[in-house]
Amino acid sequence: MAAEKSATGFEVRAVEWSVARPALMSVRTKVFVEEQGVPAALEEDDRDPACLHLLATRDGVPVGAARLDLVQGGKLGRVAVLPEQRGHGVGKAMMRALHAIAPVHGLQ
């Protein structure tokens, strides 16, 4: 999937976990661990390396993350947008991208 830049200035692109882990976890830690109180030990799991990940950035700074578990039938998860970036279409853009990617991997 090519990166798509929105009219509001953020970009959503598919990334490899092994390369983008720090950026993805910066968003997930802030949202799930710090904001929602999920134990840090539970936030990163053994599914991450097997999933397809999306990273949303604004001016190169991570603002959103999401994953699609291809092995578990296309389960969407770990969808997170930084609090100050909510309401600008970041989550919606990530969900559209995930739904567009799914058929490429044989998912409906």
PDB file of N, CA and C in Angstrom:
ATOM      1  N   MET A   1       0.848  -1.178   0.000  1.00  0.00           N
ATOM      2  CA  MET A   1       0.000   0.000   0.000  1.00  0.00           C
ATOM      3  C   MET A   1       0.887   1.234   0.000  1.00  0.00           C
ATOM      4  N   ALA A   2       0.605   2.123  -0.908  1.00  0.00           N
ATOM      5  CA  ALA A   2       1.337   3.383  -0.958  1.00  0.00           C
ATOM      6  C   ALA A   2       0.834   4.282   0.167  1.00  0.00           C
ATOM      7  N   ALA A   3       1.687   5.150   0.637  1.00  0.00           N
ATOM      8  CA  ALA A   3       1.282   6.099   1.666  1.00  0.00           C
ATOM      9  C   ALA A   3       0.269   7.059   1.072  1.00  0.00           C
ATOM     10  N   GLU A   4      -0.733   7.378   1.875  1.00  0.00           N
ATOM     11  CA  GLU A   4      -1.757   8.322   1.433  1.00  0.00           C
ATOM     12  C   GLU A   4      -1.741   9.517   2.367  1.00  0.00           C
ATOM     13  N   LYS A   5      -1.634  10.698   1.776  1.00  0.00           N
ATOM     14  CA  LYS A   5      -1.639  11.922   2.569  1.00  0.00           C
ATOM     15  C   LYS A   5      -3.042  12.521   2.533  1.00  0.00           C
ATOM     16  N   SER A   6      -3.546  12.888   3.697  1.00  0.00           N
ATOM     17  CA  SER A   6      -4.885  13.461   3.782  1.00  0.00           C
ATOM     18  C   SER A   6      -4.845  14.960   3.537  1.00  0.00           C
ATOM     19  N   ALA A   7      -6.027  15.503   3.349  1.00  0.00           N
ATOM     20  CA  ALA A   7      -6.145  16.946   3.166  1.00  0.00           C
ATOM     21  C   ALA A   7      -5.789  17.690   4.451  1.00  0.00           C
ATOM     22  N   THR A   8      -5.865  16.994   5.590  1.00  0.00           N
ATOM     23  CA  THR A   8      -5.551  17.648   6.866  1.00  0.00           C
ATOM     24  C   THR A   8      -4.099  17.452   7.274  1.00  0.00           C
ATOM     25  N   GLY A   9      -3.277  16.877   6.387  1.00  0.00           N
ATOM     26  CA  GLY A   9      -1.843  16.845   6.612  1.00  0.00           C
ATOM     27  C   GLY A   9      -1.242  15.620   7.256  1.00  0.00           C
ATOM     28  N   PHE A  10      -2.024  14.592   7.500  1.00  0.00           N
ATOM     29  CA  PHE A  10      -1.412  13.387   8.045  1.00  0.00           C
ATOM     30  C   PHE A  10      -1.291  12.347   6.931  1.00  0.00           C
ATOM     31  N   GLU A  11      -0.419  11.379   7.169  1.00  0.00           N
ATOM     32  CA  GLU A  11      -0.147  10.334   6.188  1.00  0.00           C
ATOM     33  C   GLU A  11      -0.349   8.969   6.849  1.00  0.00           C
ATOM     34  N   VAL A  12      -0.977   8.040   6.126  1.00  0.00           N
ATOM     35  CA  VAL A  12      -1.173   6.675   6.618  1.00  0.00           C
ATOM     36  C   VAL A  12      -0.460   5.737   5.667  1.00  0.00           C
ATOM     37  N   ARG A  13       0.357   4.833   6.246  1.00  0.00           N
ATOM     38  CA  ARG A  13       1.058   3.870   5.401  1.00  0.00           C
ATOM     39  C   ARG A  13       1.242   2.553   6.131  1.00  0.00           C
ATOM     40  N   ALA A  14       1.333   1.480   5.348  1.00  0.00           N
ATOM     41  CA  ALA A  14       1.635   0.163   5.904  1.00  0.00           C
ATOM     42  C   ALA A  14       3.115   0.133   6.243  1.00  0.00           C
ATOM     43  N   VAL A  15       3.440  -0.465   7.374  1.00  0.00           N
ATOM     44  CA  VAL A  15       4.828  -0.539   7.835  1.00  0.00           C
ATOM     45  C   VAL A  15       5.132  -1.942   8.349  1.00  0.00           C
ATOM     46  N   GLU A  16       6.405  -2.274   8.352  1.00  0.00           N
ATOM     47  CA  GLU A  16       6.867  -3.542   8.910  1.00  0.00           C
ATOM     48  C   GLU A  16       7.085  -3.370  10.415  1.00  0.00           C
ATOM     49  N   TRP A  17       6.580  -4.318  11.194  1.00  0.00           N
ATOM     50  CA  TRP A  17       6.734  -4.285  12.642  1.00  0.00           C
ATOM     51  C   TRP A  17       8.199  -4.169  13.042  1.00  0.00           C
ATOM     52  N   SER A  18       9.051  -4.959  12.406  1.00  0.00           N
ATOM     53  CA  SER A  18      10.465  -4.991  12.789  1.00  0.00           C
ATOM     54  C   SER A  18      11.158  -3.644  12.582  1.00  0.00           C
ATOM     55  N   VAL A  19      10.663  -2.863  11.658  1.00  0.00           N
ATOM     56  CA  VAL A  19      11.264  -1.554  11.364  1.00  0.00           C
ATOM     57  C   VAL A  19      10.563  -0.434  12.147  1.00  0.00           C
ATOM     58  N   ALA A  20       9.242  -0.487  12.199  1.00  0.00           N
ATOM     59  CA  ALA A  20       8.462   0.627  12.747  1.00  0.00           C
ATOM     60  C   ALA A  20       8.010   0.415  14.191  1.00  0.00           C
ATOM     61  N   ARG A  21       8.469  -0.638  14.843  1.00  0.00           N
ATOM     62  CA  ARG A  21       8.050  -0.922  16.215  1.00  0.00           C
ATOM     63  C   ARG A  21       8.161   0.292  17.139  1.00  0.00           C
ATOM     64  N   PRO A  22       9.286   1.020  17.174  1.00  0.00           N
ATOM     65  CA  PRO A  22       9.363   2.172  18.090  1.00  0.00           C
ATOM     66  C   PRO A  22       8.284   3.224  17.820  1.00  0.00           C
ATOM     67  N   ALA A  23       8.015   3.512  16.567  1.00  0.00           N
ATOM     68  CA  ALA A  23       6.995   4.517  16.233  1.00  0.00           C
ATOM     69  C   ALA A  23       5.599   4.024  16.606  1.00  0.00           C
ATOM     70  N   LEU A  24       5.295   2.781  16.261  1.00  0.00           N
ATOM     71  CA  LEU A  24       3.993   2.211  16.597  1.00  0.00           C
ATOM     72  C   LEU A  24       3.787   2.175  18.108  1.00  0.00           C
ATOM     73  N   MET A  25       4.802   1.727  18.829  1.00  0.00           N
ATOM     74  CA  MET A  25       4.680   1.617  20.282  1.00  0.00           C
ATOM     75  C   MET A  25       4.633   2.978  20.969  1.00  0.00           C
ATOM     76  N   SER A  26       5.198   4.004  20.353  1.00  0.00           N
ATOM     77  CA  SER A  26       5.108   5.330  20.965  1.00  0.00           C
ATOM     78  C   SER A  26       3.648   5.774  21.046  1.00  0.00           C
ATOM     79  N   VAL A  27       2.873   5.468  20.011  1.00  0.00           N
ATOM     80  CA  VAL A  27       1.442   5.804  19.997  1.00  0.00           C
ATOM     81  C   VAL A  27       0.677   4.870  20.930  1.00  0.00           C
ATOM     82  N   ARG A  28       0.900   3.579  20.775  1.00  0.00           N
ATOM     83  CA  ARG A  28       0.153   2.596  21.576  1.00  0.00           C
ATOM     84  C   ARG A  28       0.422   2.761  23.071  1.00  0.00           C
ATOM     85  N   THR A  29       1.650   3.050  23.454  1.00  0.00           N
ATOM     86  CA  THR A  29       1.967   3.228  24.867  1.00  0.00           C
ATOM     87  C   THR A  29       1.251   4.452  25.424  1.00  0.00           C
ATOM     88  N   LYS A  30       1.285   5.535  24.678  1.00  0.00           N
ATOM     89  CA  LYS A  30       0.625   6.756  25.153  1.00  0.00           C
ATOM     90  C   LYS A  30      -0.884   6.540  25.322  1.00  0.00           C
ATOM     91  N   VAL A  31      -1.514   5.888  24.331  1.00  0.00           N
ATOM     92  CA  VAL A  31      -2.972   5.706  24.366  1.00  0.00           C
ATOM     93  C   VAL A  31      -3.387   4.596  25.331  1.00  0.00           C
ATOM     94  N   PHE A  32      -2.828   3.406  25.143  1.00  0.00           N
ATOM     95  CA  PHE A  32      -3.315   2.267  25.926  1.00  0.00           C
ATOM     96  C   PHE A  32      -2.735   2.195  27.336  1.00  0.00           C
ATOM     97  N   VAL A  33      -1.439   2.407  27.478  1.00  0.00           N
ATOM     98  CA  VAL A  33      -0.798   2.269  28.784  1.00  0.00           C
ATOM     99  C   VAL A  33      -1.018   3.524  29.627  1.00  0.00           C
ATOM    100  N   GLU A  34      -0.619   4.679  29.102  1.00  0.00           N
ATOM    101  CA  GLU A  34      -0.696   5.907  29.891  1.00  0.00           C
ATOM    102  C   GLU A  34      -2.127   6.422  30.051  1.00  0.00           C
ATOM    103  N   GLU A  35      -2.880   6.444  28.954  1.00  0.00           N
ATOM    104  CA  GLU A  35      -4.232   7.016  29.015  1.00  0.00           C
ATOM    105  C   GLU A  35      -5.263   6.041  29.568  1.00  0.00           C
ATOM    106  N   GLN A  36      -5.205   4.777  29.103  1.00  0.00           N
ATOM    107  CA  GLN A  36      -6.252   3.818  29.465  1.00  0.00           C
ATOM    108  C   GLN A  36      -5.864   2.863  30.587  1.00  0.00           C
ATOM    109  N   GLY A  37      -4.609   2.879  31.003  1.00  0.00           N
ATOM    110  CA  GLY A  37      -4.192   2.065  32.133  1.00  0.00           C
ATOM    111  C   GLY A  37      -3.967   0.590  31.841  1.00  0.00           C
ATOM    112  N   VAL A  38      -3.779   0.233  30.571  1.00  0.00           N
ATOM    113  CA  VAL A  38      -3.464  -1.157  30.225  1.00  0.00           C
ATOM    114  C   VAL A  38      -2.046  -1.445  30.719  1.00  0.00           C
ATOM    115  N   PRO A  39      -1.829  -2.584  31.390  1.00  0.00           N
ATOM    116  CA  PRO A  39      -0.464  -2.908  31.827  1.00  0.00           C
ATOM    117  C   PRO A  39       0.490  -2.968  30.634  1.00  0.00           C
ATOM    118  N   ALA A  40       1.645  -2.351  30.762  1.00  0.00           N
ATOM    119  CA  ALA A  40       2.622  -2.297  29.670  1.00  0.00           C
ATOM    120  C   ALA A  40       2.991  -3.689  29.181  1.00  0.00           C
ATOM    121  N   ALA A  41       3.050  -4.646  30.085  1.00  0.00           N
ATOM    122  CA  ALA A  41       3.422  -6.018  29.711  1.00  0.00           C
ATOM    123  C   ALA A  41       2.386  -6.670  28.797  1.00  0.00           C
ATOM    124  N   LEU A  42       1.167  -6.165  28.810  1.00  0.00           N
ATOM    125  CA  LEU A  42       0.108  -6.734  27.971  1.00  0.00           C
ATOM    126  C   LEU A  42      -0.054  -6.016  26.637  1.00  0.00           C
ATOM    127  N   GLU A  43       0.459  -4.807  26.545  1.00  0.00           N
ATOM    128  CA  GLU A  43       0.220  -4.017  25.329  1.00  0.00           C
ATOM    129  C   GLU A  43       0.930  -4.590  24.113  1.00  0.00           C
ATOM    130  N   GLU A  44       2.163  -4.974  24.233  1.00  0.00           N
ATOM    131  CA  GLU A  44       2.884  -5.580  23.114  1.00  0.00           C
ATOM    132  C   GLU A  44       2.755  -7.091  23.267  1.00  0.00           C
ATOM    133  N   ASP A  45       2.302  -7.773  22.209  1.00  0.00           N
ATOM    134  CA  ASP A  45       2.108  -9.215  22.351  1.00  0.00           C
ATOM    135  C   ASP A  45       2.777  -9.999  21.220  1.00  0.00           C
ATOM    136  N   ASP A  46       2.665 -11.306  21.303  1.00  0.00           N
ATOM    137  CA  ASP A  46       3.329 -12.167  20.320  1.00  0.00           C
ATOM    138  C   ASP A  46       2.660 -12.150  18.957  1.00  0.00           C
ATOM    139  N   ARG A  47       1.518 -11.501  18.817  1.00  0.00           N
ATOM    140  CA  ARG A  47       0.824 -11.377  17.539  1.00  0.00           C
ATOM    141  C   ARG A  47       1.448 -10.273  16.682  1.00  0.00           C
ATOM    142  N   ASP A  48       2.058  -9.294  17.303  1.00  0.00           N
ATOM    143  CA  ASP A  48       2.569  -8.135  16.564  1.00  0.00           C
ATOM    144  C   ASP A  48       3.443  -8.496  15.361  1.00  0.00           C
ATOM    145  N   PRO A  49       4.424  -9.387  15.491  1.00  0.00           N
ATOM    146  CA  PRO A  49       5.265  -9.693  14.325  1.00  0.00           C
ATOM    147  C   PRO A  49       4.498 -10.310  13.150  1.00  0.00           C
ATOM    148  N   ALA A  50       3.386 -10.960  13.421  1.00  0.00           N
ATOM    149  CA  ALA A  50       2.615 -11.627  12.367  1.00  0.00           C
ATOM    150  C   ALA A  50       1.559 -10.722  11.727  1.00  0.00           C
ATOM    151  N   CYS A  51       1.356  -9.550  12.291  1.00  0.00           N
ATOM    152  CA  CYS A  51       0.289  -8.662  11.811  1.00  0.00           C
ATOM    153  C   CYS A  51       0.800  -7.664  10.777  1.00  0.00           C
ATOM    154  N   LEU A  52      -0.147  -7.150  10.017  1.00  0.00           N
ATOM    155  CA  LEU A  52       0.112  -6.033   9.124  1.00  0.00           C
ATOM    156  C   LEU A  52      -0.176  -4.778   9.944  1.00  0.00           C
ATOM    157  N   HIS A  53       0.725  -3.817   9.921  1.00  0.00           N
ATOM    158  CA  HIS A  53       0.576  -2.612  10.736  1.00  0.00           C
ATOM    159  C   HIS A  53       0.448  -1.370   9.869  1.00  0.00           C
ATOM    160  N   LEU A  54      -0.343  -0.426  10.368  1.00  0.00           N
ATOM    161  CA  LEU A  54      -0.442   0.898   9.751  1.00  0.00           C
ATOM    162  C   LEU A  54       0.091   1.920  10.737  1.00  0.00           C
ATOM    163  N   LEU A  55       0.758   2.899  10.190  1.00  0.00           N
ATOM    164  CA  LEU A  55       1.257   4.018  10.991  1.00  0.00           C
ATOM    165  C   LEU A  55       0.757   5.306  10.363  1.00  0.00           C
ATOM    166  N   ALA A  56       0.148   6.141  11.179  1.00  0.00           N
ATOM    167  CA  ALA A  56      -0.271   7.469  10.728  1.00  0.00           C
ATOM    168  C   ALA A  56       0.729   8.472  11.290  1.00  0.00           C
ATOM    169  N   THR A  57       1.184   9.373  10.448  1.00  0.00           N
ATOM    170  CA  THR A  57       2.124  10.402  10.885  1.00  0.00           C
ATOM    171  C   THR A  57       1.638  11.770  10.421  1.00  0.00           C
ATOM    172  N   ARG A  58       2.043  12.779  11.162  1.00  0.00           N
ATOM    173  CA  ARG A  58       1.811  14.172  10.766  1.00  0.00           C
ATOM    174  C   ARG A  58       3.174  14.845  10.851  1.00  0.00           C
ATOM    175  N   ASP A  59       3.641  15.349   9.732  1.00  0.00           N
ATOM    176  CA  ASP A  59       4.972  15.966   9.661  1.00  0.00           C
ATOM    177  C   ASP A  59       6.061  15.015  10.174  1.00  0.00           C
ATOM    178  N   GLY A  60       5.894  13.730   9.863  1.00  0.00           N
ATOM    179  CA  GLY A  60       6.877  12.728  10.246  1.00  0.00           C
ATOM    180  C   GLY A  60       6.771  12.216  11.671  1.00  0.00           C
ATOM    181  N   VAL A  61       5.856  12.765  12.456  1.00  0.00           N
ATOM    182  CA  VAL A  61       5.692  12.365  13.853  1.00  0.00           C
ATOM    183  C   VAL A  61       4.533  11.369  13.959  1.00  0.00           C
ATOM    184  N   PRO A  62       4.738  10.221  14.615  1.00  0.00           N
ATOM    185  CA  PRO A  62       3.657   9.234  14.757  1.00  0.00           C
ATOM    186  C   PRO A  62       2.465   9.795  15.521  1.00  0.00           C
ATOM    187  N   VAL A  63       1.260   9.626  14.942  1.00  0.00           N
ATOM    188  CA  VAL A  63       0.041  10.093  15.609  1.00  0.00           C
ATOM    189  C   VAL A  63      -1.028   9.006  15.705  1.00  0.00           C
ATOM    190  N   GLY A  64      -0.850   7.893  14.963  1.00  0.00           N
ATOM    191  CA  GLY A  64      -1.839   6.823  14.995  1.00  0.00           C
ATOM    192  C   GLY A  64      -1.217   5.493  14.621  1.00  0.00           C
ATOM    193  N   ALA A  65      -1.833   4.412  15.112  1.00  0.00           N
ATOM    194  CA  ALA A  65      -1.348   3.063  14.826  1.00  0.00           C
ATOM    195  C   ALA A  65      -2.541   2.119  14.776  1.00  0.00           C
ATOM    196  N   ALA A  66      -2.398   1.063  13.991  1.00  0.00           N
ATOM    197  CA  ALA A  66      -3.433   0.033  13.917  1.00  0.00           C
ATOM    198  C   ALA A  66      -2.802  -1.233  13.367  1.00  0.00           C
ATOM    199  N   ARG A  67      -3.479  -2.360  13.600  1.00  0.00           N
ATOM    200  CA  ARG A  67      -2.960  -3.607  13.046  1.00  0.00           C
ATOM    201  C   ARG A  67      -4.090  -4.480  12.532  1.00  0.00           C
ATOM    202  N   LEU A  68      -3.738  -5.329  11.578  1.00  0.00           N
ATOM    203  CA  LEU A  68      -4.645  -6.292  10.976  1.00  0.00           C
ATOM    204  C   LEU A  68      -3.988  -7.655  11.123  1.00  0.00           C
ATOM    205  N   ASP A  69      -4.639  -8.539  11.863  1.00  0.00           N
ATOM    206  CA  ASP A  69      -4.086  -9.871  12.095  1.00  0.00           C
ATOM    207  C   ASP A  69      -4.562 -10.789  10.974  1.00  0.00           C
ATOM    208  N   LEU A  70      -3.679 -11.024  10.035  1.00  0.00           N
ATOM    209  CA  LEU A  70      -4.012 -11.828   8.860  1.00  0.00           C
ATOM    210  C   LEU A  70      -4.212 -13.292   9.203  1.00  0.00           C
ATOM    211  N   VAL A  71      -3.510 -13.783  10.198  1.00  0.00           N
ATOM    212  CA  VAL A  71      -3.612 -15.189  10.585  1.00  0.00           C
ATOM    213  C   VAL A  71      -4.918 -15.460  11.321  1.00  0.00           C
ATOM    214  N   GLN A  72      -5.393 -14.508  12.078  1.00  0.00           N
ATOM    215  CA  GLN A  72      -6.619 -14.674  12.855  1.00  0.00           C
ATOM    216  C   GLN A  72      -7.839 -14.132  12.109  1.00  0.00           C
ATOM    217  N   GLY A  73      -7.880 -14.374  10.814  1.00  0.00           N
ATOM    218  CA  GLY A  73      -9.057 -14.033  10.023  1.00  0.00           C
ATOM    219  C   GLY A  73      -9.294 -12.565   9.783  1.00  0.00           C
ATOM    220  N   GLY A  74      -8.277 -11.759   9.890  1.00  0.00           N
ATOM    221  CA  GLY A  74      -8.428 -10.333   9.615  1.00  0.00           C
ATOM    222  C   GLY A  74      -8.887  -9.520  10.800  1.00  0.00           C
ATOM    223  N   LYS A  75      -8.595  -9.985  11.986  1.00  0.00           N
ATOM    224  CA  LYS A  75      -8.992  -9.258  13.196  1.00  0.00           C
ATOM    225  C   LYS A  75      -8.282  -7.901  13.245  1.00  0.00           C
ATOM    226  N   LEU A  76      -9.064  -6.848  13.386  1.00  0.00           N
ATOM    227  CA  LEU A  76      -8.520  -5.495  13.538  1.00  0.00           C
ATOM    228  C   LEU A  76      -8.228  -5.259  15.012  1.00  0.00           C
ATOM    229  N   GLY A  77      -7.129  -4.593  15.283  1.00  0.00           N
ATOM    230  CA  GLY A  77      -6.825  -4.336  16.680  1.00  0.00           C
ATOM    231  C   GLY A  77      -5.792  -3.255  16.870  1.00  0.00           C
ATOM    232  N   ARG A  78      -5.594  -2.931  18.133  1.00  0.00           N
ATOM    233  CA  ARG A  78      -4.594  -1.950  18.539  1.00  0.00           C
ATOM    234  C   ARG A  78      -4.735  -0.639  17.747  1.00  0.00           C
ATOM    235  N   VAL A  79      -5.978  -0.249  17.506  1.00  0.00           N
ATOM    236  CA  VAL A  79      -6.237   1.003  16.791  1.00  0.00           C
ATOM    237  C   VAL A  79      -6.135   2.133  17.815  1.00  0.00           C
ATOM    238  N   ALA A  80      -5.208   3.049  17.578  1.00  0.00           N
ATOM    239  CA  ALA A  80      -4.968   4.120  18.539  1.00  0.00           C
ATOM    240  C   ALA A  80      -4.618   5.411  17.817  1.00  0.00           C
ATOM    241  N   VAL A  81      -5.157   6.507  18.325  1.00  0.00           N
ATOM    242  CA  VAL A  81      -4.839   7.844  17.818  1.00  0.00           C
ATOM    243  C   VAL A  81      -4.522   8.705  19.041  1.00  0.00           C
ATOM    244  N   LEU A  82      -3.424   9.455  18.962  1.00  0.00           N
ATOM    245  CA  LEU A  82      -3.063  10.325  20.079  1.00  0.00           C
ATOM    246  C   LEU A  82      -4.202  11.290  20.387  1.00  0.00           C
ATOM    247  N   PRO A  83      -4.437  11.574  21.671  1.00  0.00           N
ATOM    248  CA  PRO A  83      -5.571  12.420  22.059  1.00  0.00           C
ATOM    249  C   PRO A  83      -5.660  13.747  21.305  1.00  0.00           C
ATOM    250  N   GLU A  84      -4.530  14.419  21.127  1.00  0.00           N
ATOM    251  CA  GLU A  84      -4.548  15.731  20.473  1.00  0.00           C
ATOM    252  C   GLU A  84      -4.803  15.648  18.966  1.00  0.00           C
ATOM    253  N   GLN A  85      -4.774  14.439  18.413  1.00  0.00           N
ATOM    254  CA  GLN A  85      -4.999  14.254  16.972  1.00  0.00           C
ATOM    255  C   GLN A  85      -6.399  13.711  16.672  1.00  0.00           C
ATOM    256  N   ARG A  86      -7.162  13.424  17.688  1.00  0.00           N
ATOM    257  CA  ARG A  86      -8.510  12.878  17.485  1.00  0.00           C
ATOM    258  C   ARG A  86      -9.434  13.937  16.909  1.00  0.00           C
ATOM    259  N   GLY A  87     -10.395  13.479  16.123  1.00  0.00           N
ATOM    260  CA  GLY A  87     -11.360  14.390  15.521  1.00  0.00           C
ATOM    261  C   GLY A  87     -10.901  14.992  14.206  1.00  0.00           C
ATOM    262  N   HIS A  88      -9.771  14.518  13.683  1.00  0.00           N
ATOM    263  CA  HIS A  88      -9.235  15.037  12.426  1.00  0.00           C
ATOM    264  C   HIS A  88      -9.231  13.997  11.307  1.00  0.00           C
ATOM    265  N   GLY A  89      -9.877  12.846  11.549  1.00  0.00           N
ATOM    266  CA  GLY A  89      -9.988  11.832  10.514  1.00  0.00           C
ATOM    267  C   GLY A  89      -8.878  10.795  10.470  1.00  0.00           C
ATOM    268  N   VAL A  90      -7.984  10.808  11.448  1.00  0.00           N
ATOM    269  CA  VAL A  90      -6.873   9.856  11.450  1.00  0.00           C
ATOM    270  C   VAL A  90      -7.388   8.432  11.600  1.00  0.00           C
ATOM    271  N   GLY A  91      -8.227   8.189  12.585  1.00  0.00           N
ATOM    272  CA  GLY A  91      -8.781   6.851  12.799  1.00  0.00           C
ATOM    273  C   GLY A  91      -9.578   6.367  11.605  1.00  0.00           C
ATOM    274  N   LYS A  92     -10.391   7.247  11.053  1.00  0.00           N
ATOM    275  CA  LYS A  92     -11.203   6.891   9.887  1.00  0.00           C
ATOM    276  C   LYS A  92     -10.314   6.519   8.703  1.00  0.00           C
ATOM    277  N   ALA A  93      -9.254   7.279   8.493  1.00  0.00           N
ATOM    278  CA  ALA A  93      -8.335   6.993   7.389  1.00  0.00           C
ATOM    279  C   ALA A  93      -7.640   5.648   7.584  1.00  0.00           C
ATOM    280  N   MET A  94      -7.257   5.338   8.823  1.00  0.00           N
ATOM    281  CA  MET A  94      -6.625   4.041   9.085  1.00  0.00           C
ATOM    282  C   MET A  94      -7.608   2.903   8.849  1.00  0.00           C
ATOM    283  N   MET A  95      -8.849   3.061   9.262  1.00  0.00           N
ATOM    284  CA  MET A  95      -9.852   2.007   9.051  1.00  0.00           C
ATOM    285  C   MET A  95     -10.130   1.816   7.558  1.00  0.00           C
ATOM    286  N   ARG A  96     -10.219   2.911   6.813  1.00  0.00           N
ATOM    287  CA  ARG A  96     -10.404   2.786   5.357  1.00  0.00           C
ATOM    288  C   ARG A  96      -9.235   2.028   4.728  1.00  0.00           C
ATOM    289  N   ALA A  97      -8.030   2.366   5.145  1.00  0.00           N
ATOM    290  CA  ALA A  97      -6.841   1.709   4.599  1.00  0.00           C
ATOM    291  C   ALA A  97      -6.837   0.220   4.940  1.00  0.00           C
ATOM    292  N   LEU A  98      -7.186  -0.126   6.168  1.00  0.00           N
ATOM    293  CA  LEU A  98      -7.238  -1.535   6.557  1.00  0.00           C
ATOM    294  C   LEU A  98      -8.282  -2.299   5.750  1.00  0.00           C
ATOM    295  N   HIS A  99      -9.431  -1.679   5.545  1.00  0.00           N
ATOM    296  CA  HIS A  99     -10.474  -2.332   4.750  1.00  0.00           C
ATOM    297  C   HIS A  99     -10.061  -2.464   3.280  1.00  0.00           C
ATOM    298  N   ALA A 100      -9.270  -1.540   2.786  1.00  0.00           N
ATOM    299  CA  ALA A 100      -8.784  -1.634   1.404  1.00  0.00           C
ATOM    300  C   ALA A 100      -7.709  -2.725   1.260  1.00  0.00           C
ATOM    301  N   ILE A 101      -6.913  -2.913   2.297  1.00  0.00           N
ATOM    302  CA  ILE A 101      -5.841  -3.904   2.280  1.00  0.00           C
ATOM    303  C   ILE A 101      -6.387  -5.322   2.416  1.00  0.00           C
ATOM    304  N   ALA A 102      -7.443  -5.499   3.198  1.00  0.00           N
ATOM    305  CA  ALA A 102      -7.951  -6.836   3.507  1.00  0.00           C
ATOM    306  C   ALA A 102      -8.175  -7.722   2.288  1.00  0.00           C
ATOM    307  N   PRO A 103      -8.851  -7.261   1.231  1.00  0.00           N
ATOM    308  CA  PRO A 103      -9.083  -8.140   0.077  1.00  0.00           C
ATOM    309  C   PRO A 103      -7.792  -8.592  -0.632  1.00  0.00           C
ATOM    310  N   VAL A 104      -6.771  -7.774  -0.550  1.00  0.00           N
ATOM    311  CA  VAL A 104      -5.479  -8.142  -1.147  1.00  0.00           C
ATOM    312  C   VAL A 104      -4.932  -9.408  -0.477  1.00  0.00           C
ATOM    313  N   HIS A 105      -5.322  -9.615   0.777  1.00  0.00           N
ATOM    314  CA  HIS A 105      -4.858 -10.768   1.545  1.00  0.00           C
ATOM    315  C   HIS A 105      -5.942 -11.848   1.658  1.00  0.00           C
ATOM    316  N   GLY A 106      -6.941 -11.790   0.775  1.00  0.00           N
ATOM    317  CA  GLY A 106      -7.984 -12.809   0.758  1.00  0.00           C
ATOM    318  C   GLY A 106      -9.043 -12.678   1.826  1.00  0.00           C
ATOM    319  N   LEU A 107      -9.143 -11.512   2.434  1.00  0.00           N
ATOM    320  CA  LEU A 107     -10.148 -11.284   3.464  1.00  0.00           C
ATOM    321  C   LEU A 107     -11.304 -10.465   2.902  1.00  0.00           C
ATOM    322  N   GLN A 108     -12.474 -10.687   3.459  1.00  0.00           N
ATOM    323  CA  GLN A 108     -13.650  -9.933   2.982  1.00  0.00           C
ATOM    324  C   GLN A 108     -13.871  -8.697   3.824  1.00  0.00           C
TER     325      GLN A 108
END
